[in-house]
PDB file of N, CA and C in Angstrom:
ATOM      1  N   MET A  12       0.644  -1.050   0.263  1.00 48.00           N
ATOM      2  CA  MET A  12       0.239  -0.068   0.034  1.00 48.00           C
ATOM      3  C   MET A  12       0.871   1.494   0.246  1.00 48.00           C
ATOM      4  N   GLY A  13       1.805   1.176   0.674  1.00 49.00           N
ATOM      5  CA  GLY A  13       2.662   2.085   0.545  1.00 49.00           C
ATOM      6  C   GLY A  13       3.008   2.735  -0.785  1.00 49.00           C
ATOM      7  N   LEU A  14       3.779   1.558  -1.264  1.00 46.00           N
ATOM      8  CA  LEU A  14       4.421   1.929  -2.718  1.00 46.00           C
ATOM      9  C   LEU A  14       3.033   2.661  -3.472  1.00 46.00           C
ATOM     10  N   LEU A  15       2.106   2.322  -3.507  1.00 47.00           N
ATOM     11  CA  LEU A  15       0.820   2.596  -4.478  1.00 47.00           C
ATOM     12  C   LEU A  15       0.729   4.252  -4.071  1.00 47.00           C
ATOM     13  N   LEU A  16       0.870   4.760  -2.289  1.00 46.00           N
ATOM     14  CA  LEU A  16       0.750   5.988  -1.901  1.00 46.00           C
ATOM     15  C   LEU A  16       1.852   6.830  -2.767  1.00 46.00           C
ATOM     16  N   LEU A  17       3.239   6.112  -2.665  1.00 42.00           N
ATOM     17  CA  LEU A  17       4.234   6.324  -3.353  1.00 42.00           C
ATOM     18  C   LEU A  17       4.040   7.331  -5.044  1.00 42.00           C
ATOM     19  N   TYR A  18       3.382   6.381  -5.600  1.00 46.00           N
ATOM     20  CA  TYR A  18       3.308   6.097  -6.943  1.00 46.00           C
ATOM     21  C   TYR A  18       1.659   7.755  -7.284  1.00 46.00           C
ATOM     22  N   LEU A  19       0.785   7.435  -6.493  1.00 50.00           N
ATOM     23  CA  LEU A  19      -0.192   8.226  -6.385  1.00 50.00           C
ATOM     24  C   LEU A  19      -0.095   9.763  -6.149  1.00 50.00           C
ATOM     25  N   SER A  20       1.347  10.005  -5.151  1.00 43.00           N
ATOM     26  CA  SER A  20       1.610  11.369  -5.318  1.00 43.00           C
ATOM     27  C   SER A  20       2.169  11.761  -6.010  1.00 43.00           C
ATOM     28  N   GLY A  21       2.702  11.079  -7.094  1.00 46.00           N
ATOM     29  CA  GLY A  21       3.999  11.574  -7.971  1.00 46.00           C
ATOM     30  C   GLY A  21       3.106  11.823  -8.916  1.00 46.00           C
ATOM     31  N   THR A  22       1.814  11.667  -9.157  1.00 46.00           N
ATOM     32  CA  THR A  22       0.514  12.089 -10.140  1.00 46.00           C
ATOM     33  C   THR A  22       0.540  13.644  -9.840  1.00 46.00           C
ATOM     34  N   SER A  23      -0.133  14.513 -11.060  1.00 46.00           N
ATOM     35  CA  SER A  23      -0.221  15.766 -10.831  1.00 46.00           C
ATOM     36  C   SER A  23      -1.727  15.738 -11.755  1.00 46.00           C
ATOM     37  N   GLU A  24      -2.285  17.124 -11.014  1.00 44.00           N
ATOM     38  CA  GLU A  24      -3.644  17.354 -11.710  1.00 44.00           C
ATOM     39  C   GLU A  24      -3.408  18.880 -11.982  1.00 44.00           C
ATOM     40  N   ALA A  25      -4.371  19.128 -13.017  1.00 40.00           N
ATOM     41  CA  ALA A  25      -4.342  20.780 -13.319  1.00 40.00           C
ATOM     42  C   ALA A  25      -5.297  21.325 -12.606  1.00 40.00           C
ATOM     43  N   GLN A  26      -4.757  22.814 -12.045  1.00 41.00           N
ATOM     44  CA  GLN A  26      -5.454  23.622 -11.106  1.00 41.00           C
ATOM     45  C   GLN A  26      -6.445  24.216 -11.921  1.00 41.00           C
ATOM     46  N   ASN A  27      -7.310  24.135 -13.097  1.00 46.00           N
ATOM     47  CA  ASN A  27      -8.417  24.278 -13.373  1.00 46.00           C
ATOM     48  C   ASN A  27      -9.623  23.201 -13.526  1.00 46.00           C
ATOM     49  N   ASN A  28     -10.487  23.855 -14.275  1.00 43.00           N
ATOM     50  CA  ASN A  28     -11.424  22.478 -14.734  1.00 43.00           C
ATOM     51  C   ASN A  28     -10.783  21.223 -15.187  1.00 43.00           C
ATOM     52  N   GLN A  29     -10.197  21.624 -16.202  1.00 64.00           N
ATOM     53  CA  GLN A  29      -9.634  20.539 -16.577  1.00 64.00           C
ATOM     54  C   GLN A  29      -8.600  19.641 -16.234  1.00 64.00           C
ATOM     55  N   ASP A  30      -9.346  18.015 -15.641  1.00 86.00           N
ATOM     56  CA  ASP A  30      -8.425  17.342 -14.840  1.00 86.00           C
ATOM     57  C   ASP A  30      -7.323  16.553 -16.033  1.00 86.00           C
ATOM     58  N   CYS A  31      -6.148  17.558 -15.928  1.00 94.00           N
ATOM     59  CA  CYS A  31      -5.100  17.071 -16.764  1.00 94.00           C
ATOM     60  C   CYS A  31      -3.897  16.359 -16.141  1.00 94.00           C
ATOM     61  N   CYS A  32      -3.309  15.444 -16.440  1.00 95.00           N
ATOM     62  CA  CYS A  32      -1.816  15.049 -15.753  1.00 95.00           C
ATOM     63  C   CYS A  32      -1.373  16.320 -16.258  1.00 95.00           C
ATOM     64  N   LEU A  33      -0.368  16.590 -15.205  1.00 95.00           N
ATOM     65  CA  LEU A  33       1.186  17.530 -15.640  1.00 95.00           C
ATOM     66  C   LEU A  33       2.410  16.778 -15.492  1.00 95.00           C
ATOM     67  N   SER A  34       2.304  16.263 -15.001  1.00 96.00           N
ATOM     68  CA  SER A  34       3.422  14.777 -15.124  1.00 96.00           C
ATOM     69  C   SER A  34       3.551  13.615 -15.001  1.00 96.00           C
ATOM     70  N   TYR A  35       4.271  12.906 -14.996  1.00 97.00           N
ATOM     71  CA  TYR A  35       4.216  11.201 -14.976  1.00 97.00           C
ATOM     72  C   TYR A  35       4.562  10.696 -13.629  1.00 97.00           C
ATOM     73  N   SER A  36       4.310  10.003 -12.808  1.00 90.00           N
ATOM     74  CA  SER A  36       4.548   9.566 -11.896  1.00 90.00           C
ATOM     75  C   SER A  36       5.890   8.185 -12.772  1.00 90.00           C
ATOM     76  N   THR A  37       7.164   8.450 -11.675  1.00 86.00           N
ATOM     77  CA  THR A  37       8.126   7.332 -12.068  1.00 86.00           C
ATOM     78  C   THR A  37       8.152   5.893 -11.539  1.00 86.00           C
ATOM     79  N   VAL A  38       6.930   5.715 -10.931  1.00 86.00           N
ATOM     80  CA  VAL A  38       6.823   4.071 -10.132  1.00 86.00           C
ATOM     81  C   VAL A  38       5.830   3.633 -10.623  1.00 86.00           C
ATOM     82  N   ARG A  39       6.323   2.422 -11.064  1.00 92.00           N
ATOM     83  CA  ARG A  39       5.526   1.090 -11.889  1.00 92.00           C
ATOM     84  C   ARG A  39       4.091   1.187 -10.966  1.00 92.00           C
ATOM     85  N   LEU A  40       2.615   1.025 -11.501  1.00 93.00           N
ATOM     86  CA  LEU A  40       2.085   1.022 -10.761  1.00 93.00           C
ATOM     87  C   LEU A  40       1.906  -0.689 -10.574  1.00 93.00           C
ATOM     88  N   PRO A  41       1.283  -1.475 -10.036  1.00 95.00           N
ATOM     89  CA  PRO A  41       1.106  -2.403 -10.060  1.00 95.00           C
ATOM     90  C   PRO A  41      -0.546  -3.402 -10.907  1.00 95.00           C
ATOM     91  N   ARG A  42      -0.369  -4.429 -11.185  1.00 94.00           N
ATOM     92  CA  ARG A  42      -1.586  -4.620 -12.147  1.00 94.00           C
ATOM     93  C   ARG A  42      -2.562  -4.858 -11.344  1.00 94.00           C
ATOM     94  N   GLY A  43      -2.492  -5.230 -10.402  1.00 93.00           N
ATOM     95  CA  GLY A  43      -3.924  -5.692  -9.196  1.00 93.00           C
ATOM     96  C   GLY A  43      -3.989  -4.812  -8.424  1.00 93.00           C
ATOM     97  N   VAL A  44      -4.037  -3.006  -8.945  1.00 95.00           N
ATOM     98  CA  VAL A  44      -4.796  -2.537  -8.108  1.00 95.00           C
ATOM     99  C   VAL A  44      -5.734  -1.740  -9.129  1.00 95.00           C
ATOM    100  N   ILE A  45      -5.520  -1.632 -10.464  1.00 95.00           N
ATOM    101  CA  ILE A  45      -6.306  -1.357 -11.726  1.00 95.00           C
ATOM    102  C   ILE A  45      -7.166  -1.575 -12.030  1.00 95.00           C
ATOM    103  N   LYS A  46      -8.373  -0.997 -12.367  1.00 93.00           N
ATOM    104  CA  LYS A  46      -9.859  -1.137 -12.637  1.00 93.00           C
ATOM    105  C   LYS A  46      -9.935  -0.527 -14.295  1.00 93.00           C
ATOM    106  N   GLY A  47      -9.183   0.008 -14.248  1.00 93.00           N
ATOM    107  CA  GLY A  47      -9.587   0.441 -15.931  1.00 93.00           C
ATOM    108  C   GLY A  47      -8.588   1.851 -16.026  1.00 93.00           C
ATOM    109  N   TYR A  48      -8.722   2.770 -17.301  1.00 95.00           N
ATOM    110  CA  TYR A  48      -7.761   3.241 -17.159  1.00 95.00           C
ATOM    111  C   TYR A  48      -8.768   4.811 -18.649  1.00 95.00           C
ATOM    112  N   THR A  49      -8.125   5.833 -18.429  1.00 95.00           N
ATOM    113  CA  THR A  49      -8.856   7.364 -20.019  1.00 95.00           C
ATOM    114  C   THR A  49      -6.941   7.231 -20.379  1.00 95.00           C
ATOM    115  N   GLU A  50      -7.507   7.458 -21.604  1.00 96.00           N
ATOM    116  CA  GLU A  50      -6.657   8.569 -22.238  1.00 96.00           C
ATOM    117  C   GLU A  50      -6.400   9.651 -22.339  1.00 96.00           C
ATOM    118  N   GLN A  51      -5.048  10.223 -21.979  1.00 96.00           N
ATOM    119  CA  GLN A  51      -4.825  12.106 -22.277  1.00 96.00           C
ATOM    120  C   GLN A  51      -4.635  12.397 -23.327  1.00 96.00           C
ATOM    121  N   LEU A  52      -4.765  13.192 -24.505  1.00 95.00           N
ATOM    122  CA  LEU A  52      -3.923  13.304 -25.601  1.00 95.00           C
ATOM    123  C   LEU A  52      -3.636  14.404 -25.537  1.00 95.00           C
ATOM    124  N   SER A  53      -2.602  15.037 -25.671  1.00 92.00           N
ATOM    125  CA  SER A  53      -2.058  16.619 -25.833  1.00 92.00           C
ATOM    126  C   SER A  53      -2.377  17.172 -26.755  1.00 92.00           C
ATOM    127  N   SER A  54      -3.025  16.660 -27.920  1.00 91.00           N
ATOM    128  CA  SER A  54      -3.617  16.927 -28.981  1.00 91.00           C
ATOM    129  C   SER A  54      -5.416  18.074 -28.656  1.00 91.00           C
ATOM    130  N   GLU A  55      -5.224  17.838 -27.761  1.00 89.00           N
ATOM    131  CA  GLU A  55      -7.059  18.244 -27.119  1.00 89.00           C
ATOM    132  C   GLU A  55      -6.338  19.464 -26.237  1.00 89.00           C
ATOM    133  N   VAL A  56      -7.051  19.219 -24.914  1.00 89.00           N
ATOM    134  CA  VAL A  56      -7.159  20.117 -23.897  1.00 89.00           C
ATOM    135  C   VAL A  56      -6.059  20.364 -23.183  1.00 89.00           C
ATOM    136  N   CYS A  57      -5.315  19.030 -22.657  1.00 94.00           N
ATOM    137  CA  CYS A  57      -4.258  18.806 -21.362  1.00 94.00           C
ATOM    138  C   CYS A  57      -2.759  19.090 -22.572  1.00 94.00           C
ATOM    139  N   ASP A  58      -1.894  19.294 -21.352  1.00 93.00           N
ATOM    140  CA  ASP A  58      -0.104  19.773 -22.115  1.00 93.00           C
ATOM    141  C   ASP A  58       0.423  18.657 -22.352  1.00 93.00           C
ATOM    142  N   ILE A  59       0.015  17.427 -22.112  1.00 96.00           N
ATOM    143  CA  ILE A  59       1.122  16.334 -22.363  1.00 96.00           C
ATOM    144  C   ILE A  59      -0.073  14.620 -22.440  1.00 96.00           C
ATOM    145  N   SER A  60       0.371  14.729 -23.674  1.00 97.00           N
ATOM    146  CA  SER A  60      -0.107  13.106 -23.296  1.00 97.00           C
ATOM    147  C   SER A  60      -0.068  12.035 -22.373  1.00 97.00           C
ATOM    148  N   ALA A  61      -0.786  10.775 -21.928  1.00 98.00           N
ATOM    149  CA  ALA A  61      -0.677  10.367 -20.798  1.00 98.00           C
ATOM    150  C   ALA A  61      -1.467   9.507 -21.079  1.00 98.00           C
ATOM    151  N   ILE A  62      -1.489   8.146 -20.085  1.00 98.00           N
ATOM    152  CA  ILE A  62      -2.312   7.286 -19.587  1.00 98.00           C
ATOM    153  C   ILE A  62      -3.053   7.180 -18.426  1.00 98.00           C
ATOM    154  N   VAL A  63      -4.072   7.506 -17.956  1.00 97.00           N
ATOM    155  CA  VAL A  63      -4.517   7.679 -16.347  1.00 97.00           C
ATOM    156  C   VAL A  63      -5.462   6.374 -16.023  1.00 97.00           C
ATOM    157  N   PHE A  64      -4.289   5.868 -15.206  1.00 97.00           N
ATOM    158  CA  PHE A  64      -5.211   4.538 -14.919  1.00 97.00           C
ATOM    159  C   PHE A  64      -6.203   4.726 -13.367  1.00 97.00           C
ATOM    160  N   HIS A  65      -7.294   4.478 -13.441  1.00 96.00           N
ATOM    161  CA  HIS A  65      -8.259   4.074 -12.539  1.00 96.00           C
ATOM    162  C   HIS A  65      -7.915   3.269 -11.894  1.00 96.00           C
ATOM    163  N   THR A  66      -7.621   3.519 -10.373  1.00 95.00           N
ATOM    164  CA  THR A  66      -7.805   2.014  -9.481  1.00 95.00           C
ATOM    165  C   THR A  66      -8.911   1.986  -8.543  1.00 95.00           C
ATOM    166  N   LYS A  67      -8.754   0.533  -7.890  1.00 94.00           N
ATOM    167  CA  LYS A  67     -10.036  -0.111  -7.341  1.00 94.00           C
ATOM    168  C   LYS A  67     -10.344   0.794  -6.317  1.00 94.00           C
ATOM    169  N   ASN A  68      -9.296   1.966  -5.705  1.00 94.00           N
ATOM    170  CA  ASN A  68      -9.304   2.574  -4.402  1.00 94.00           C
ATOM    171  C   ASN A  68     -10.485   3.636  -4.877  1.00 94.00           C
ATOM    172  N   GLY A  69     -10.365   3.914  -6.083  1.00 94.00           N
ATOM    173  CA  GLY A  69     -11.082   5.320  -6.981  1.00 94.00           C
ATOM    174  C   GLY A  69     -10.000   6.525  -6.872  1.00 94.00           C
ATOM    175  N   MET A  70      -8.030   5.940  -6.978  1.00 93.00           N
ATOM    176  CA  MET A  70      -7.169   7.103  -7.531  1.00 93.00           C
ATOM    177  C   MET A  70      -7.414   6.947  -8.526  1.00 93.00           C
ATOM    178  N   LYS A  71      -6.642   7.981  -9.483  1.00 94.00           N
ATOM    179  CA  LYS A  71      -6.198   8.360 -10.292  1.00 94.00           C
ATOM    180  C   LYS A  71      -4.627   8.457 -10.750  1.00 94.00           C
ATOM    181  N   ALA A  72      -4.140   7.651 -11.337  1.00 95.00           N
ATOM    182  CA  ALA A  72      -2.400   7.709 -11.636  1.00 95.00           C
ATOM    183  C   ALA A  72      -1.971   8.055 -12.975  1.00 95.00           C
ATOM    184  N   CYS A  73      -1.257   8.949 -13.150  1.00 97.00           N
ATOM    185  CA  CYS A  73      -0.552   9.424 -14.254  1.00 97.00           C
ATOM    186  C   CYS A  73       0.624   8.052 -14.903  1.00 97.00           C
ATOM    187  N   ALA A  74       0.794   8.509 -16.343  1.00 98.00           N
ATOM    188  CA  ALA A  74       1.956   7.268 -16.560  1.00 98.00           C
ATOM    189  C   ALA A  74       1.910   7.976 -18.300  1.00 98.00           C
ATOM    190  N   ASN A  75       3.372   7.800 -18.284  1.00 98.00           N
ATOM    191  CA  ASN A  75       3.924   8.057 -19.798  1.00 98.00           C
ATOM    192  C   ASN A  75       3.542   6.261 -20.840  1.00 98.00           C
ATOM    193  N   PRO A  76       2.679   6.849 -21.757  1.00 98.00           N
ATOM    194  CA  PRO A  76       2.063   6.424 -22.552  1.00 98.00           C
ATOM    195  C   PRO A  76       3.234   5.384 -23.559  1.00 98.00           C
ATOM    196  N   GLU A  77       4.206   6.220 -23.139  1.00 97.00           N
ATOM    197  CA  GLU A  77       5.414   5.553 -24.168  1.00 97.00           C
ATOM    198  C   GLU A  77       6.237   4.523 -23.680  1.00 97.00           C
ATOM    199  N   ASP A  78       6.272   4.575 -21.783  1.00 97.00           N
ATOM    200  CA  ASP A  78       6.842   3.678 -21.363  1.00 97.00           C
ATOM    201  C   ASP A  78       6.089   2.170 -21.694  1.00 97.00           C
ATOM    202  N   ARG A  79       7.362   0.878 -21.795  1.00 96.00           N
ATOM    203  CA  ARG A  79       7.047  -0.042 -21.651  1.00 96.00           C
ATOM    204  C   ARG A  79       5.884  -0.719 -20.764  1.00 96.00           C
ATOM    205  N   TRP A  80       6.352  -0.699 -19.655  1.00 97.00           N
ATOM    206  CA  TRP A  80       5.511  -1.119 -18.447  1.00 97.00           C
ATOM    207  C   TRP A  80       3.722  -0.941 -18.617  1.00 97.00           C
ATOM    208  N   VAL A  81       3.801   0.708 -18.932  1.00 98.00           N
ATOM    209  CA  VAL A  81       2.271   0.962 -19.679  1.00 98.00           C
ATOM    210  C   VAL A  81       1.882   0.377 -20.487  1.00 98.00           C
ATOM    211  N   LYS A  82       2.411   0.331 -21.555  1.00 97.00           N
ATOM    212  CA  LYS A  82       2.146  -0.694 -22.889  1.00 97.00           C
ATOM    213  C   LYS A  82       1.300  -2.502 -22.220  1.00 97.00           C
ATOM    214  N   LYS A  83       2.428  -3.168 -21.498  1.00 97.00           N
ATOM    215  CA  LYS A  83       1.981  -4.223 -21.195  1.00 97.00           C
ATOM    216  C   LYS A  83       1.002  -3.766 -20.482  1.00 97.00           C
ATOM    217  N   HIS A  84       0.419  -3.374 -19.260  1.00 97.00           N
ATOM    218  CA  HIS A  84      -0.460  -3.339 -18.640  1.00 97.00           C
ATOM    219  C   HIS A  84      -1.782  -3.142 -19.406  1.00 97.00           C
ATOM    220  N   LEU A  85      -1.369  -2.073 -20.456  1.00 97.00           N
ATOM    221  CA  LEU A  85      -2.796  -1.574 -21.480  1.00 97.00           C
ATOM    222  C   LEU A  85      -2.767  -2.989 -22.369  1.00 97.00           C
ATOM    223  N   LEU A  86      -1.824  -3.773 -22.664  1.00 96.00           N
ATOM    224  CA  LEU A  86      -2.297  -4.928 -23.224  1.00 96.00           C
ATOM    225  C   LEU A  86      -2.797  -5.615 -22.606  1.00 96.00           C
ATOM    226  N   TRP A  87      -2.706  -6.003 -21.103  1.00 95.00           N
ATOM    227  CA  TRP A  87      -2.902  -6.799 -19.852  1.00 95.00           C
ATOM    228  C   TRP A  87      -4.900  -6.439 -19.810  1.00 95.00           C
ATOM    229  N   LEU A  88      -4.817  -5.371 -19.718  1.00 94.00           N
ATOM    230  CA  LEU A  88      -6.486  -4.709 -19.868  1.00 94.00           C
ATOM    231  C   LEU A  88      -7.041  -5.450 -20.864  1.00 94.00           C
ATOM    232  N   SER A  89      -6.835  -5.263 -21.901  1.00 92.00           N
ATOM    233  CA  SER A  89      -6.948  -5.128 -23.544  1.00 92.00           C
ATOM    234  C   SER A  89      -7.454  -6.944 -23.191  1.00 92.00           C
ATOM    235  N   HIS A  90      -6.851  -7.560 -22.786  1.00 91.00           N
ATOM    236  CA  HIS A  90      -7.129  -9.344 -22.586  1.00 91.00           C
ATOM    237  C   HIS A  90      -8.238  -9.931 -22.306  1.00 91.00           C
ATOM    238  N   LYS A  91      -8.244  -8.673 -20.620  1.00 86.00           N
ATOM    239  CA  LYS A  91      -9.001  -8.913 -19.746  1.00 86.00           C
ATOM    240  C   LYS A  91     -10.493  -8.494 -19.948  1.00 86.00           C
ATOM    241  N   LEU A  92     -10.183  -7.331 -20.777  1.00 84.00           N
ATOM    242  CA  LEU A  92     -11.555  -7.125 -21.545  1.00 84.00           C
ATOM    243  C   LEU A  92     -12.482  -7.998 -22.200  1.00 84.00           C
ATOM    244  N   LYS A  93     -11.493  -8.824 -22.979  1.00 83.00           N
ATOM    245  CA  LYS A  93     -11.979  -9.701 -24.362  1.00 83.00           C
ATOM    246  C   LYS A  93     -12.083 -10.418 -23.462  1.00 83.00           C
ATOM    247  N   LYS A  94     -11.683 -11.132 -22.678  1.00 80.00           N
ATOM    248  CA  LYS A  94     -12.427 -12.327 -21.899  1.00 80.00           C
ATOM    249  C   LYS A  94     -13.320 -12.368 -20.791  1.00 80.00           C
ATOM    250  N   MET A  95     -13.670 -10.905 -20.571  1.00 78.00           N
ATOM    251  CA  MET A  95     -15.442 -10.569 -20.026  1.00 78.00           C
ATOM    252  C   MET A  95     -16.218 -10.643 -20.797  1.00 78.00           C
ATOM    253  N   SER A  96     -16.039 -10.559 -22.412  1.00 76.00           N
ATOM    254  CA  SER A  96     -17.034 -10.298 -23.191  1.00 76.00           C
ATOM    255  C   SER A  96     -17.537 -11.194 -24.046  1.00 76.00           C
ATOM    256  N   LEU A  97     -16.677 -12.478 -23.995  1.00 69.00           N
ATOM    257  CA  LEU A  97     -17.006 -13.919 -24.203  1.00 69.00           C
ATOM    258  C   LEU A  97     -18.412 -14.142 -24.179  1.00 69.00           C
TER     259      LEU A  97
END
């Protein structure tokens, strides 16, 4: 649990009405705490592109979409979703 708090404390949210990641956490989020994600695009309102992981306890964590572990987690979530839809 301490690692998760460290990870989540490394994330930033915008100070205005837009809920944007301003930076990425440097700590890898464990798969077991993830329940879903959203994609933030720099081509829209926010300054950086990010994957925003949503955790089972209602927290959000900003991750770099180019990081290898993030890509693996997205693939894992995709497979999990396919299994659920069978």
